[in-house]
Coordinates of C-alpha atoms in Angstrom, one line a residue:
X1 CA 46.7 0.4 -17.2
X2 CA 43.4 2.2 -17.1
X3 CA 42.3 3.9 -13.9
X4 CA 38.7 3.4 -12.7
X5 CA 36.7 5.9 -10.6
X6 CA 35.6 4.6 -7.3
X7 CA 32.7 7.2 -7.0
X8 CA 29.3 5.6 -7.1
X9 CA 27.3 6.5 -10.3
X10 CA 24.2 7.5 -8.2
X11 CA 26.1 9.9 -5.9
X12 CA 25.9 7.4 -3.0
X13 CA 22.1 7.4 -2.6
X14 CA 21.6 3.9 -3.9
X15 CA 21.6 2.4 -0.4
X16 CA 19.1 5.0 0.8
X17 CA 16.7 4.0 -2.0
X18 CA 17.2 0.3 -1.3
X19 CA 16.6 0.8 2.4
X20 CA 13.5 2.9 1.8
X21 CA 12.1 0.3 -0.6
X22 CA 12.7 -2.4 1.9
X23 CA 10.8 -0.6 4.6
X24 CA 8.0 0.4 2.3
X25 CA 7.5 -3.2 1.1
X26 CA 7.8 -4.5 4.7
X27 CA 5.1 -2.1 5.9
X28 CA 2.9 -2.8 3.0
X29 CA 3.1 -6.5 3.5
X30 CA 2.6 -6.0 7.2
X31 CA -0.8 -4.3 6.6
X32 CA -1.9 -7.2 4.5
X33 CA -0.8 -9.8 6.9
X34 CA -2.1 -8.1 10.0
X35 CA -5.6 -7.7 8.7
X36 CA -6.2 -11.3 9.9
X37 CA -5.8 -10.1 13.5
X38 CA -8.8 -7.9 13.2
X39 CA -10.8 -10.2 10.9
X40 CA -13.0 -11.8 13.6
X41 CA -13.6 -8.4 15.2
X42 CA -14.7 -6.9 11.9
X43 CA -16.9 -9.9 11.2
X44 CA -18.6 -9.7 14.6
X45 CA -18.9 -5.9 14.4
X46 CA -20.8 -5.9 11.1
X47 CA -22.5 -9.3 11.7
X48 CA -21.3 -10.5 8.3
X49 CA -20.3 -13.8 6.8
X50 CA -16.7 -14.8 6.5
X51 CA -16.9 -14.7 2.7
X52 CA -18.3 -11.2 2.8
X53 CA -15.7 -9.9 5.2
X54 CA -12.8 -11.5 3.3
X55 CA -13.6 -9.3 0.3
X56 CA -11.9 -6.4 2.2
X57 CA -8.5 -8.2 2.0
X58 CA -9.2 -9.5 -1.5
X59 CA -10.0 -6.0 -2.8
X60 CA -6.9 -4.6 -1.2
X61 CA -4.6 -7.2 -2.8
X62 CA -6.2 -6.8 -6.2
X63 CA -5.9 -3.0 -6.2
X64 CA -2.3 -3.2 -5.0
X65 CA -1.3 -5.5 -7.9
X66 CA -3.5 -3.9 -10.5
X67 CA -2.6 -0.4 -9.4
X68 CA 1.2 -0.9 -9.8
X69 CA 1.2 -0.5 -13.6
X70 CA -1.0 2.6 -13.3
X71 CA 1.4 4.1 -10.7
X72 CA 4.4 3.3 -12.9
X73 CA 2.8 5.0 -15.9
X74 CA 1.9 8.0 -13.8
X75 CA 5.5 8.2 -12.5
X76 CA 6.8 8.3 -16.0
X77 CA 4.3 11.0 -17.1
X78 CA 4.4 13.0 -13.9
X79 CA 7.1 13.1 -11.3
X80 CA 7.7 10.3 -8.7
X81 CA 7.2 12.8 -5.9
X82 CA 3.7 13.7 -7.2
X83 CA 2.7 10.1 -7.4
X84 CA 4.0 9.4 -3.9
X85 CA 2.2 12.4 -2.4
X86 CA -1.1 11.5 -4.1
X87 CA -0.7 7.9 -2.9
X88 CA 0.0 9.1 0.6
X89 CA -3.1 11.2 0.6
X90 CA -5.2 8.4 -0.7
X91 CA -3.9 6.0 2.0
X92 CA -4.5 8.6 4.7
X93 CA -8.1 9.2 3.5
X94 CA -8.7 5.5 3.4
X95 CA -7.5 5.1 7.0
X96 CA -9.7 8.0 8.2
X97 CA -12.8 6.7 6.4
X98 CA -12.1 3.1 7.7
X99 CA -11.8 4.4 11.3
X100 CA -15.4 5.7 11.1
X101 CA -16.6 2.1 10.8
X102 CA -19.7 3.1 8.7
X103 CA -20.5 -0.2 7.0
X104 CA -18.8 -3.1 5.3
X105 CA -19.1 -1.6 1.7
X106 CA -17.3 1.5 3.1
X107 CA -14.6 -0.9 4.3
X108 CA -14.3 -2.2 0.8
X109 CA -13.9 1.3 -0.5
X110 CA -11.6 2.7 2.2
X111 CA -9.3 -0.2 3.0
X112 CA -9.7 -2.1 -0.3
X113 CA -9.5 0.7 -2.8
X114 CA -8.1 3.9 -1.2
X115 CA -5.6 2.4 1.1

């Protein structure tokens, strides 16, 4: 009878990766879903139409889905750590610019594209 090794092939870090991915996807989806809480406030602050304000969320979702293949390609060419650090810096800069509340087009850029 052949004896099998009980050691995990990834060194035991597979559950860390799964848990991290779970929290990342949960937080990402939470940002998308919670934008609705601030929708009326943003609409009143900029005195804009509903259709104009909804472009912030639409841009965010479009960039999220269209940016995934780009991030995957960059991860293959560079390291995953580099892509994650650059993504974190982009998200941070998007949040900082969004907190300034300059105008609605700036919200499209900051929340929609950078974040």
